[in-house]
């Protein structure tokens, strides 16, 4: 932190490679010991030694670089005050359109109440303090979410909240009591999803227990052995055990009917013997349980398979970080008691389908929020980047691009909130019947928006949009990874088709 009051004259005399001070935003930085370590080289620093380098700095660096190297700051200038906004953990962004409408102070919203706002604030602080730093690190080195972070999410009941509203939240203190488990609704769920994904680390986000989110819900609802259900739920929500959903195979992705993993009953009828492979299983590398789709005698069934010597897991390299723990699994005569069956034998489609609405809706929450972060990055960059002697935003073509990006974010968020309202007010049975189509259409539209936004973002950032570190890193990552949202949880075209096919079921018989 600044501890001296200095003058521009005194700074000017520190202008050599050995004794190098610069001014950034009315503060003085002593870079003498950093010159040789500077990733942009020593020459550029020597060129600005002793001067005000604010414009040069912000033309090339994210503000967080300055926060990271704040120890170099030795003082402030006499009679001057810093002007650049210095965001702190938990802060809302002040950049226009960087927050959804309900979080902007000048607007009203019919859906969000005080408890949603309290939860949003607490979640943002938690994510900024504990999730973001780890996420950025793991995204780079490809290692898995730490047990320390999992324990923290378990203690605060974030793990339990991520499963959405339900009995599993009753009686729990959520993030120190900002919301009661009994009042937790789908708008709280939306808040948790949209805050969790603000890490700028797409692979890590999936690595951070997303396997649990899409599989434990099926265990809660469908595992017939209630004592086993409670034990698995307690173990997972307390962070002791990990779980993932193992449906897709090399043989079958969205076409669940084509899967080849088999579950055959032993002659005494007490066990299933499971054989086959699974591909693209998120979190599989560190999972203790696999909610596994299998072919049984007359159809498709879902069975909870614990890790054992008969279950082998290998990492799959994908275009996002290995931190997601994307896995190839082989079941080689894995023996599981029949009490591990979810729902009825041969009627596993009901189990899987009932899970899909929430999973797809959650993916929409995260994609829309990430699109907004990318739009914010572009808006900030266009506003500060100088080209041909003026700011990028002064070019009408750039403003057109930003307008398009903002419009996608606002439209998609409004549609999402409207669907969330339906989820809050329809019974589970009504939701299953009526919302599959609309959520499918929403997800397929959202990932088309993501496609547009990724495309524009890279063009706005230019070479930086192709570079994994520095100013354009968020845009680069989004462009590299947005397709995960278009494929995972149901491919874009399949979901669009589902939306229309479901609508056709309600089509009037009369010719119109
Ligand atoms: C407190 C002062 C500074 C710190 C802590 C700092 C730190 C960094 C860091 C960490 C990077 C790597 C890129 C990134 O991750 O964003 C970088 C790149 C760079 N820096 Fe600095 N820097 C400082 C001041 C300056 C100044 C004043 C200039 C120019 C006059 C400059 C020119 C550059 C250049 C040209 C690059 C390469 C940018 C690119 O590849 O796009 N730096 N700096």
Coordinates of C-alpha atoms and ligand atoms in Angstrom, one line a residue:
X1 CA 0.0 0.0 0.0
X2 CA 1.2 3.6 -0.7
X3 CA 3.1 5.0 2.3
X4 CA 4.8 8.1 0.9
X5 CA 3.6 11.3 -0.6
X6 CA 5.7 12.1 -3.6
X7 CA 5.9 14.8 -6.4
X8 CA 6.1 14.3 -10.1
X9 CA 9.5 16.1 -10.0
X10 CA 10.9 13.6 -7.5
X11 CA 9.6 10.7 -9.6
X12 CA 11.3 12.1 -12.8
X13 CA 14.8 11.7 -11.2
X14 CA 14.3 7.9 -10.9
X15 CA 14.7 7.3 -14.6
X16 CA 17.4 4.6 -15.1
X17 CA 17.3 0.8 -15.4
X18 CA 18.7 0.4 -11.9
X19 CA 16.5 3.0 -10.3
X20 CA 13.2 3.0 -12.2
X21 CA 10.0 4.6 -10.9
X22 CA 6.8 5.2 -12.9
X23 CA 3.4 6.7 -12.3
X24 CA 0.2 4.8 -12.9
X25 CA -3.1 6.3 -12.0
X26 CA -1.6 9.0 -9.6
X27 CA 0.4 6.3 -7.7
X28 CA 4.1 5.8 -7.8
X29 CA 5.7 2.3 -8.5
X30 CA 9.3 1.4 -7.9
X31 CA 10.0 -1.2 -10.6
X32 CA 13.8 -1.3 -10.1
X33 CA 13.8 -4.9 -8.9
X34 CA 11.2 -5.9 -11.5
X35 CA 12.7 -4.6 -14.7
X36 CA 14.4 -7.8 -15.7
X37 CA 11.5 -10.0 -14.7
X38 CA 8.9 -7.9 -16.6
X39 CA 7.1 -10.2 -19.1
X40 CA 6.9 -7.3 -21.6
X41 CA 10.7 -6.8 -21.3
X42 CA 13.0 -4.2 -19.8
X43 CA 13.2 -1.9 -22.8
X44 CA 9.6 -0.7 -22.6
X45 CA 10.0 0.1 -18.9
X46 CA 13.2 2.0 -19.5
X47 CA 11.4 4.1 -22.2
X48 CA 8.9 5.3 -19.6
X49 CA 11.1 5.5 -16.5
X50 CA 10.4 8.5 -14.4
X51 CA 7.2 9.4 -16.3
X52 CA 3.4 9.0 -16.1
X53 CA 2.8 5.6 -17.8
X54 CA -0.9 5.3 -17.1
X55 CA -2.1 5.3 -20.7
X56 CA 0.7 2.9 -21.8
X57 CA -0.1 0.6 -18.9
X58 CA -3.8 0.3 -19.4
X59 CA -3.4 -0.1 -23.1
X60 CA -1.6 -3.4 -22.5
X61 CA -2.6 -4.8 -19.1
X62 CA -5.6 -5.8 -17.2
X63 CA -6.2 -3.9 -13.9
X64 CA -5.7 -7.1 -12.0
X65 CA -2.0 -7.1 -12.9
X66 CA -1.7 -3.9 -10.9
X67 CA -3.6 -5.5 -8.0
X68 CA -1.3 -8.5 -8.1
X69 CA 1.9 -6.4 -8.0
X70 CA 0.6 -3.8 -5.6
X71 CA 3.7 -4.3 -3.4
X72 CA 5.7 -2.2 -6.0
X73 CA 3.6 0.8 -5.1
X74 CA 5.6 3.1 -2.9
X75 CA 3.5 6.2 -2.7
X76 CA 0.8 8.6 -4.0
X77 CA 1.3 11.9 -5.7
X78 CA 0.9 15.1 -3.6
X79 CA -2.6 16.6 -4.1
X80 CA -3.7 13.8 -6.5
X81 CA -6.2 11.0 -6.1
X82 CA -6.4 7.6 -8.0
X83 CA -9.2 7.6 -10.5
X84 CA -9.3 4.0 -11.8
X85 CA -12.0 1.8 -10.1
X86 CA -10.2 -0.8 -8.0
X87 CA -12.7 -3.7 -7.6
X88 CA -12.6 -5.6 -4.3
X89 CA -13.8 -9.1 -3.7
X90 CA -17.6 -9.1 -3.6
X91 CA -18.1 -5.9 -5.5
X92 CA -20.6 -5.5 -8.3
X93 CA -19.1 -4.3 -11.6
X94 CA -19.8 -0.6 -12.4
X95 CA -19.3 -1.3 -16.2
X96 CA -22.6 -0.7 -18.0
X97 CA -24.4 -4.0 -18.7
X98 CA -21.8 -6.0 -16.8
X99 CA -24.5 -7.1 -14.3
X100 CA -27.9 -8.5 -15.1
X101 CA -30.7 -5.9 -14.9
X102 CA -31.9 -7.0 -11.4
X103 CA -28.5 -6.1 -9.9
X104 CA -28.3 -2.6 -11.4
X105 CA -29.5 -0.1 -8.8
X106 CA -31.6 2.0 -11.2
X107 CA -33.9 -0.9 -12.3
X108 CA -36.8 -2.9 -10.7
X109 CA -37.4 -6.6 -11.1
X110 CA -40.4 -8.7 -10.2
X111 CA -38.6 -11.9 -9.4
X112 CA -35.7 -11.2 -7.0
X113 CA -36.4 -10.5 -3.3
X114 CA -34.1 -9.5 -0.4
X115 CA -33.0 -13.1 0.2
X116 CA -31.8 -13.4 -3.4
X117 CA -29.8 -10.2 -3.0
X118 CA -28.3 -11.4 0.3
X119 CA -27.3 -14.7 -1.3
X120 CA -25.9 -13.0 -4.4
X121 CA -23.6 -10.8 -2.2
X122 CA -22.4 -13.7 -0.1
X123 CA -21.8 -15.9 -3.1
X124 CA -19.9 -13.2 -5.0
X125 CA -17.6 -12.7 -2.0
X126 CA -17.1 -16.4 -1.6
X127 CA -16.3 -16.9 -5.3
X128 CA -14.0 -13.9 -5.5
X129 CA -12.1 -14.9 -2.4
X130 CA -11.9 -18.7 -2.6
X131 CA -13.0 -20.0 -6.0
X132 CA -11.5 -17.6 -8.5
X133 CA -7.8 -17.8 -7.4
X134 CA -7.9 -21.6 -7.3
X135 CA -9.8 -21.8 -10.6
X136 CA -7.3 -19.7 -12.5
X137 CA -4.4 -21.7 -11.2
X138 CA -6.0 -25.1 -11.9
X139 CA -7.2 -24.1 -15.3
X140 CA -3.6 -23.5 -16.2
X141 CA -1.9 -26.5 -14.6
X142 CA -4.8 -28.9 -15.2
X143 CA -5.0 -30.4 -11.7
X144 CA -8.3 -31.1 -10.0
X145 CA -10.3 -29.1 -7.5
X146 CA -8.7 -29.1 -4.1
X147 CA -10.2 -30.9 -1.1
X148 CA -9.8 -27.6 0.8
X149 CA -12.2 -25.8 -1.5
X150 CA -14.6 -28.8 -1.5
X151 CA -14.6 -28.7 2.3
X152 CA -15.3 -25.0 2.3
X153 CA -18.2 -25.4 -0.1
X154 CA -19.5 -28.3 2.0
X155 CA -19.3 -26.3 5.3
X156 CA -21.1 -23.3 3.8
X157 CA -23.6 -25.7 2.2
X158 CA -22.8 -24.4 -1.3
X159 CA -22.6 -28.0 -2.4
X160 CA -26.1 -28.6 -1.1
X161 CA -27.4 -25.4 -2.7
X162 CA -26.0 -26.4 -6.1
X163 CA -28.5 -29.3 -6.1
X164 CA -31.3 -26.8 -6.4
X165 CA -34.4 -26.4 -4.1
X166 CA -35.5 -29.5 -2.1
X167 CA -35.7 -31.4 1.1
X168 CA -31.9 -31.8 1.2
X169 CA -31.7 -28.1 2.1
X170 CA -34.2 -28.1 4.9
X171 CA -32.7 -27.3 8.3
X172 CA -29.3 -26.2 6.7
X173 CA -27.6 -22.9 7.4
X174 CA -26.9 -21.6 3.9
X175 CA -23.8 -19.5 3.7
X176 CA -24.0 -18.4 7.3
X177 CA -27.8 -18.1 7.2
X178 CA -28.3 -15.5 4.4
X179 CA -31.2 -17.7 3.2
X180 CA -33.2 -20.4 4.9
X181 CA -33.1 -23.9 3.3
X182 CA -36.9 -24.0 3.3
X183 CA -37.3 -20.8 1.3
X184 CA -34.5 -21.6 -1.3
X185 CA -36.2 -21.5 -4.7
X186 CA -35.1 -21.6 -8.3
X187 CA -34.1 -17.9 -8.3
X188 CA -31.7 -18.7 -5.5
X189 CA -30.5 -21.6 -7.6
X190 CA -30.0 -19.2 -10.5
X191 CA -28.0 -16.9 -8.3
X192 CA -25.7 -19.7 -7.2
X193 CA -25.2 -20.9 -10.8
X194 CA -24.5 -17.5 -12.2
X195 CA -22.1 -16.5 -9.4
X196 CA -20.2 -19.8 -9.4
X197 CA -19.2 -19.4 -13.1
X198 CA -17.6 -16.0 -12.8
X199 CA -14.1 -17.5 -12.5
X200 CA -12.8 -17.1 -16.0
X201 CA -11.9 -20.8 -15.9
X202 CA -14.3 -22.8 -18.0
X203 CA -12.7 -26.2 -17.6
X204 CA -12.3 -25.8 -13.8
X205 CA -15.9 -24.8 -13.5
X206 CA -16.9 -28.2 -14.8
X207 CA -14.2 -29.8 -12.7
X208 CA -15.6 -28.1 -9.6
X209 CA -18.2 -30.8 -8.7
X210 CA -20.5 -30.4 -11.7
X211 CA -20.6 -34.2 -12.0
X212 CA -22.3 -34.1 -8.6
X213 CA -24.9 -31.6 -9.7
X214 CA -26.0 -33.7 -12.6
X215 CA -26.0 -37.1 -10.9
X216 CA -26.8 -36.7 -7.2
X217 CA -30.2 -35.3 -8.1
X218 CA -31.0 -38.7 -9.7
X219 CA -29.8 -40.5 -6.6
X220 CA -32.0 -38.3 -4.4
X221 CA -35.1 -38.8 -6.5
X222 CA -34.8 -42.4 -7.8
X223 CA -32.5 -44.6 -5.6
X224 CA -34.9 -47.2 -4.2
X225 CA -32.7 -48.1 -1.2
X226 CA -33.4 -45.0 1.0
X227 CA -30.7 -45.8 3.6
X228 CA -28.2 -46.1 0.8
X229 CA -29.5 -42.8 -0.7
X230 CA -29.0 -41.0 2.6
X231 CA -25.6 -42.4 3.0
X232 CA -24.4 -41.4 -0.5
X233 CA -26.1 -38.0 -0.2
X234 CA -24.5 -37.3 3.2
X235 CA -21.1 -38.4 2.0
X236 CA -21.2 -36.3 -1.2
X237 CA -22.8 -33.1 0.3
X238 CA -20.2 -33.2 3.1
X239 CA -17.4 -33.3 0.5
X240 CA -16.1 -36.7 1.6
X241 CA -17.1 -38.5 -1.6
X242 CA -17.4 -37.5 -5.3
X243 CA -19.9 -38.7 -7.8
X244 CA -20.5 -38.3 -11.6
X245 CA -23.0 -39.1 -14.3
X246 CA -21.8 -41.9 -16.7
X247 CA -24.2 -42.1 -19.6
X248 CA -22.5 -41.2 -22.9
X249 CA -20.3 -43.6 -24.7
X250 CA -18.1 -43.7 -27.8
X251 CA -21.1 -45.5 -29.3
X252 CA -23.8 -43.1 -28.3
X253 CA -23.9 -39.4 -27.2
X254 CA -27.3 -37.7 -27.4
X255 CA -28.7 -41.0 -28.7
X256 CA -29.0 -42.6 -25.3
X257 CA -30.9 -45.6 -26.9
X258 CA -27.7 -46.7 -28.6
X259 CA -25.6 -47.3 -25.5
X260 CA -23.8 -50.7 -25.2
X261 CA -22.8 -51.0 -21.5
X262 CA -24.6 -54.0 -20.2
X263 CA -25.9 -54.9 -16.7
X264 CA -26.7 -58.6 -16.4
X265 CA -28.3 -60.0 -13.3
X266 CA -26.4 -62.9 -11.5
X267 CA -28.4 -66.2 -11.4
X268 CA -29.4 -65.6 -7.7
X269 CA -30.9 -62.2 -8.8
X270 CA -28.9 -60.3 -6.1
X271 CA -26.4 -58.4 -8.2
X272 CA -25.8 -56.8 -11.5
X273 CA -22.6 -57.5 -13.4
X274 CA -21.7 -54.4 -15.5
X275 CA -19.5 -54.4 -18.6
X276 CA -18.8 -51.7 -21.1
X277 CA -17.2 -48.3 -21.5
X278 CA -18.2 -44.6 -21.0
X279 CA -16.7 -41.5 -22.6
X280 CA -16.6 -37.8 -21.8
X281 CA -17.5 -38.3 -18.1
X282 CA -17.0 -35.1 -16.3
X283 CA -15.2 -35.5 -12.9
X284 CA -14.9 -39.2 -13.5
X285 CA -11.2 -39.2 -12.6
X286 CA -11.8 -38.5 -9.0
X287 CA -15.3 -39.9 -8.5
X288 CA -16.2 -42.6 -5.9
X289 CA -19.6 -43.3 -7.5
X290 CA -20.9 -43.4 -11.0
X291 CA -24.6 -43.0 -11.9
X292 CA -24.4 -45.3 -14.9
X293 CA -26.7 -45.9 -17.9
X294 CA -26.8 -49.6 -18.8
X295 CA -28.7 -51.9 -21.2
X296 CA -30.7 -54.4 -19.2
X297 CA -32.9 -57.4 -20.4
X298 CA -35.7 -55.4 -21.9
X299 CA -34.5 -51.8 -22.0
X300 CA -32.3 -49.2 -20.4
X301 CA -31.6 -48.9 -16.6
X302 CA -29.7 -46.5 -14.4
X303 CA -27.5 -48.1 -11.7
X304 CA -25.2 -46.5 -9.0
X305 CA -21.8 -48.1 -9.4
X306 CA -19.2 -47.5 -6.7
X307 CA -15.5 -47.3 -7.7
X308 CA -13.7 -50.7 -7.4
X309 CA -10.9 -52.6 -9.0
X310 CA -13.4 -53.5 -11.8
X311 CA -13.7 -49.8 -12.7
X312 CA -10.8 -48.2 -14.6
X313 CA -10.7 -44.4 -15.3
X314 CA -8.4 -42.7 -17.8
X315 CA -8.2 -38.9 -18.6
X316 CA -9.4 -37.6 -21.9
X317 CA -7.7 -34.5 -23.3
X318 CA -10.2 -32.0 -24.6
X319 CA -10.0 -28.4 -25.8
X320 CA -10.6 -27.0 -22.3
X321 CA -8.6 -27.7 -19.2
X322 CA -7.8 -31.1 -17.8
X323 CA -9.1 -29.6 -14.5
X324 CA -12.5 -30.7 -15.6
X325 CA -11.4 -34.3 -15.1
X326 CA -13.0 -35.5 -18.4
X327 CA -12.8 -39.3 -18.3
X328 CA -12.9 -42.6 -20.3
X329 CA -14.3 -45.4 -18.1
X330 CA -14.1 -49.1 -18.4
X331 CA -16.4 -51.4 -16.4
X332 CA -15.0 -54.9 -16.4
X333 CA -17.3 -57.2 -14.6
X334 CA -18.2 -54.6 -11.9
X335 CA -20.5 -56.3 -9.4
X336 CA -23.2 -54.2 -7.8
X337 CA -26.1 -55.2 -5.5
X338 CA -29.5 -54.8 -7.1
X339 CA -30.4 -52.3 -4.4
X340 CA -28.2 -49.8 -6.4
X341 CA -30.9 -49.6 -9.1
X342 CA -32.4 -46.1 -9.7
X343 CA -36.1 -46.2 -10.5
X344 CA -37.4 -49.3 -12.2
X345 CA -35.5 -51.8 -14.3
X346 CA -35.8 -51.2 -18.0
X347 CA -37.4 -47.8 -17.3
X348 CA -34.2 -45.8 -17.0
X349 CA -35.3 -43.2 -19.6
X350 CA -37.7 -41.7 -17.0
X351 CA -34.7 -41.3 -14.6
X352 CA -32.5 -39.6 -17.1
X353 CA -35.2 -37.4 -18.6
X354 CA -36.3 -36.1 -15.2
X355 CA -32.8 -35.0 -14.6
X356 CA -32.3 -33.2 -17.9
X357 CA -34.5 -30.1 -17.4
X358 CA -32.5 -28.9 -14.4
X359 CA -29.2 -29.7 -15.9
X360 CA -29.9 -27.8 -19.1
X361 CA -31.5 -24.9 -17.3
X362 CA -28.3 -24.6 -15.1
X363 CA -26.1 -24.7 -18.2
X364 CA -28.2 -21.8 -19.6
X365 CA -27.6 -19.8 -16.3
X366 CA -23.9 -20.3 -16.6
X367 CA -23.5 -19.7 -20.3
X368 CA -25.6 -16.5 -20.2
X369 CA -23.5 -15.2 -17.2
X370 CA -20.2 -16.0 -18.9
X371 CA -21.4 -14.3 -22.1
X372 CA -22.0 -11.2 -20.0
X373 CA -18.5 -11.3 -18.6
X374 CA -17.1 -11.6 -22.1
X375 CA -19.2 -8.6 -23.2
X376 CA -17.9 -6.6 -20.2
X377 CA -14.3 -7.5 -21.2
X378 CA -15.0 -6.2 -24.7
X379 CA -16.7 -3.1 -23.5
X380 CA -13.8 -2.3 -21.2
X381 CA -11.2 -3.0 -23.8
X382 CA -12.9 -1.0 -26.5
X383 CA -13.2 1.9 -24.1
X384 CA -9.5 1.9 -23.2
X385 CA -7.7 0.6 -26.2
X386 CA -6.2 3.4 -28.4
X387 CA -5.8 2.7 -32.1
X388 CA -5.1 5.2 -34.9
X389 CA -5.0 7.9 -32.3
X390 CA -8.5 7.2 -30.8
X391 CA -10.3 4.8 -28.6
X392 CA -11.6 1.7 -30.2
X393 CA -15.2 2.4 -29.1
X394 CA -15.2 5.5 -31.2
X395 CA -15.4 3.3 -34.3
X396 CA -19.1 2.7 -35.2
X397 CA -18.4 -0.8 -36.3
X398 CA -17.2 -1.7 -32.8
X399 CA -20.2 -0.1 -31.2
X400 CA -22.4 -2.3 -33.5
X401 CA -20.6 -5.4 -32.2
X402 CA -21.0 -4.3 -28.6
X403 CA -24.7 -3.5 -29.2
X404 CA -25.2 -7.0 -30.6
X405 CA -23.4 -8.7 -27.6
X406 CA -25.4 -6.7 -25.0
X407 CA -28.7 -7.5 -26.8
X408 CA -28.0 -11.3 -26.7
X409 CA -27.1 -11.1 -23.0
X410 CA -30.2 -9.1 -22.1
X411 CA -32.6 -11.1 -24.2
X412 CA -31.3 -14.5 -23.0
X413 CA -31.3 -13.5 -19.4
X414 CA -34.9 -12.2 -19.6
X415 CA -36.0 -15.5 -21.2
X416 CA -34.1 -17.4 -18.5
X417 CA -35.8 -15.5 -15.7
X418 CA -39.2 -16.1 -17.3
X419 CA -38.6 -19.9 -17.4
X420 CA -37.2 -19.8 -13.9
X421 CA -40.5 -18.2 -12.8
X422 CA -42.4 -21.2 -14.3
X423 CA -40.1 -23.6 -12.5
X424 CA -40.9 -21.9 -9.3
X425 CA -44.6 -22.0 -9.8
X426 CA -45.3 -25.3 -11.6
X427 CA -45.4 -28.7 -9.8
X428 CA -42.6 -31.1 -10.6
X429 CA -45.0 -33.1 -12.8
X430 CA -46.1 -30.0 -14.7
X431 CA -42.5 -29.0 -15.2
X432 CA -41.6 -32.4 -16.6
X433 CA -44.5 -32.3 -19.0
X434 CA -44.4 -28.6 -20.1
X435 CA -40.9 -27.3 -19.7
X436 CA -38.7 -29.8 -21.6
X437 CA -39.4 -28.1 -24.9
X438 CA -39.0 -24.5 -23.8
X439 CA -35.8 -25.3 -21.8
X440 CA -34.4 -27.2 -24.9
X441 CA -35.2 -24.2 -27.1
X442 CA -33.6 -21.8 -24.6
X443 CA -30.4 -23.8 -24.3
X444 CA -30.1 -24.1 -28.1
X445 CA -30.7 -20.4 -28.6
X446 CA -28.3 -19.5 -25.7
X447 CA -25.5 -21.4 -27.3
X448 CA -26.2 -19.7 -30.7
X449 CA -25.8 -16.4 -28.8
X450 CA -22.6 -17.7 -27.3
X451 CA -21.4 -18.5 -30.8
X452 CA -22.1 -14.9 -31.9
X453 CA -20.5 -13.4 -28.8
X454 CA -17.4 -15.5 -29.0
X455 CA -16.9 -14.6 -32.7
X456 CA -17.3 -10.8 -32.1
X457 CA -15.2 -10.9 -28.9
X458 CA -12.2 -12.3 -30.7
X459 CA -12.5 -9.8 -33.6
X460 CA -12.6 -6.9 -31.0
X461 CA -9.5 -8.2 -29.2
X462 CA -7.6 -9.0 -32.3
X463 CA -4.4 -11.0 -31.6
X464 CA -5.1 -10.8 -27.9
X465 CA -8.3 -12.8 -28.5
X466 CA -6.0 -15.6 -29.6
X467 CA -3.6 -15.4 -26.7
X468 CA -4.1 -17.4 -23.5
X469 CA -2.7 -14.8 -21.1
X470 CA -3.1 -11.0 -20.8
X471 CA -5.9 -8.6 -21.9
X472 CA -7.9 -10.9 -24.2
X473 CA -7.6 -14.1 -22.1
X474 CA -11.3 -14.3 -21.2
X475 CA -12.3 -13.8 -24.8
X476 CA -9.8 -16.4 -26.0
X477 CA -11.0 -18.9 -23.5
X478 CA -14.6 -18.4 -24.3
X479 CA -14.0 -18.8 -28.0
X480 CA -12.1 -22.0 -27.3
X481 CA -14.7 -23.5 -24.9
X482 CA -18.2 -22.2 -25.7
X483 CA -18.9 -25.3 -27.8
X484 CA -18.9 -27.4 -24.6
X485 CA -22.2 -25.7 -23.8
X486 CA -23.5 -26.4 -27.3
X487 CA -22.8 -30.2 -26.9
X488 CA -22.9 -31.1 -23.2
X489 CA -26.4 -31.8 -21.8
X490 CA -27.8 -32.3 -25.3
X491 CA -26.5 -31.0 -28.6
X492 CA -27.8 -27.7 -29.9
X493 CA -29.8 -29.2 -32.8
X494 CA -31.2 -32.1 -30.8
X495 CA -32.6 -29.6 -28.2
X496 CA -34.0 -27.2 -30.8
X497 CA -35.7 -30.2 -32.4
X498 CA -37.0 -31.4 -29.1
X499 CA -38.6 -27.9 -28.6
X500 CA -40.5 -28.1 -31.8
X501 CA -41.5 -31.8 -31.4
X502 CA -42.8 -31.1 -28.0
X503 CA -44.8 -28.1 -29.3
X504 CA -46.2 -30.3 -32.1
X505 CA -47.8 -32.5 -29.4
X506 CA -50.0 -29.6 -28.5
X507 CA -50.8 -28.7 -32.1
X508 CA -54.6 -28.4 -32.6
X509 CA -56.1 -31.1 -34.8
X510 CA -58.1 -28.7 -36.9
X511 CA -56.4 -27.3 -40.0
X512 CA -55.6 -23.6 -39.5
Ligands
LIG1 C1 3.5 -1.8 -12.3 C2 3.9 -1.9 -13.6 C3 3.8 -3.1 -14.5 C4 3.6 -4.4 -14.2 C5 3.4 -5.0 -12.8 C6 3.6 -5.1 -15.4 C7 3.4 -6.5 -15.5 C8 3.2 -7.1 -16.7 C9 2.7 -8.5 -16.9 C10 2.3 -9.4 -15.7 C11 2.7 -8.8 -18.2 C12 2.2 -10.1 -18.9 C13 0.9 -9.9 -19.6 C14 -0.3 -10.0 -18.7 O1 -0.5 -11.0 -18.1 O2 -1.1 -9.1 -18.7 C15 3.1 -7.6 -18.9 C16 3.2 -7.5 -20.3 C17 3.7 -6.4 -20.9 N1 4.0 -5.2 -20.4 FE1 4.0 -4.7 -18.4 N2 3.9 -4.3 -16.4 C18 4.0 -3.0 -15.9 C19 4.2 -1.8 -16.6 C20 4.4 -1.7 -18.0 C21 4.5 -0.5 -18.7 C22 4.5 0.9 -18.1 C23 4.7 -0.8 -20.0 C24 4.9 0.0 -21.2 C25 5.3 1.2 -21.3 C26 4.6 -2.3 -20.1 C27 4.6 -3.0 -21.3 C28 4.3 -4.3 -21.4 C29 4.3 -5.0 -22.6 C30 4.6 -4.4 -24.0 C31 3.8 -6.3 -22.4 C32 3.5 -7.4 -23.4 C33 2.1 -7.2 -23.7 C34 1.5 -8.2 -24.7 O3 2.1 -9.2 -25.0 O4 0.4 -8.0 -25.1 N3 4.4 -2.8 -18.8 N4 3.4 -6.6 -18.0

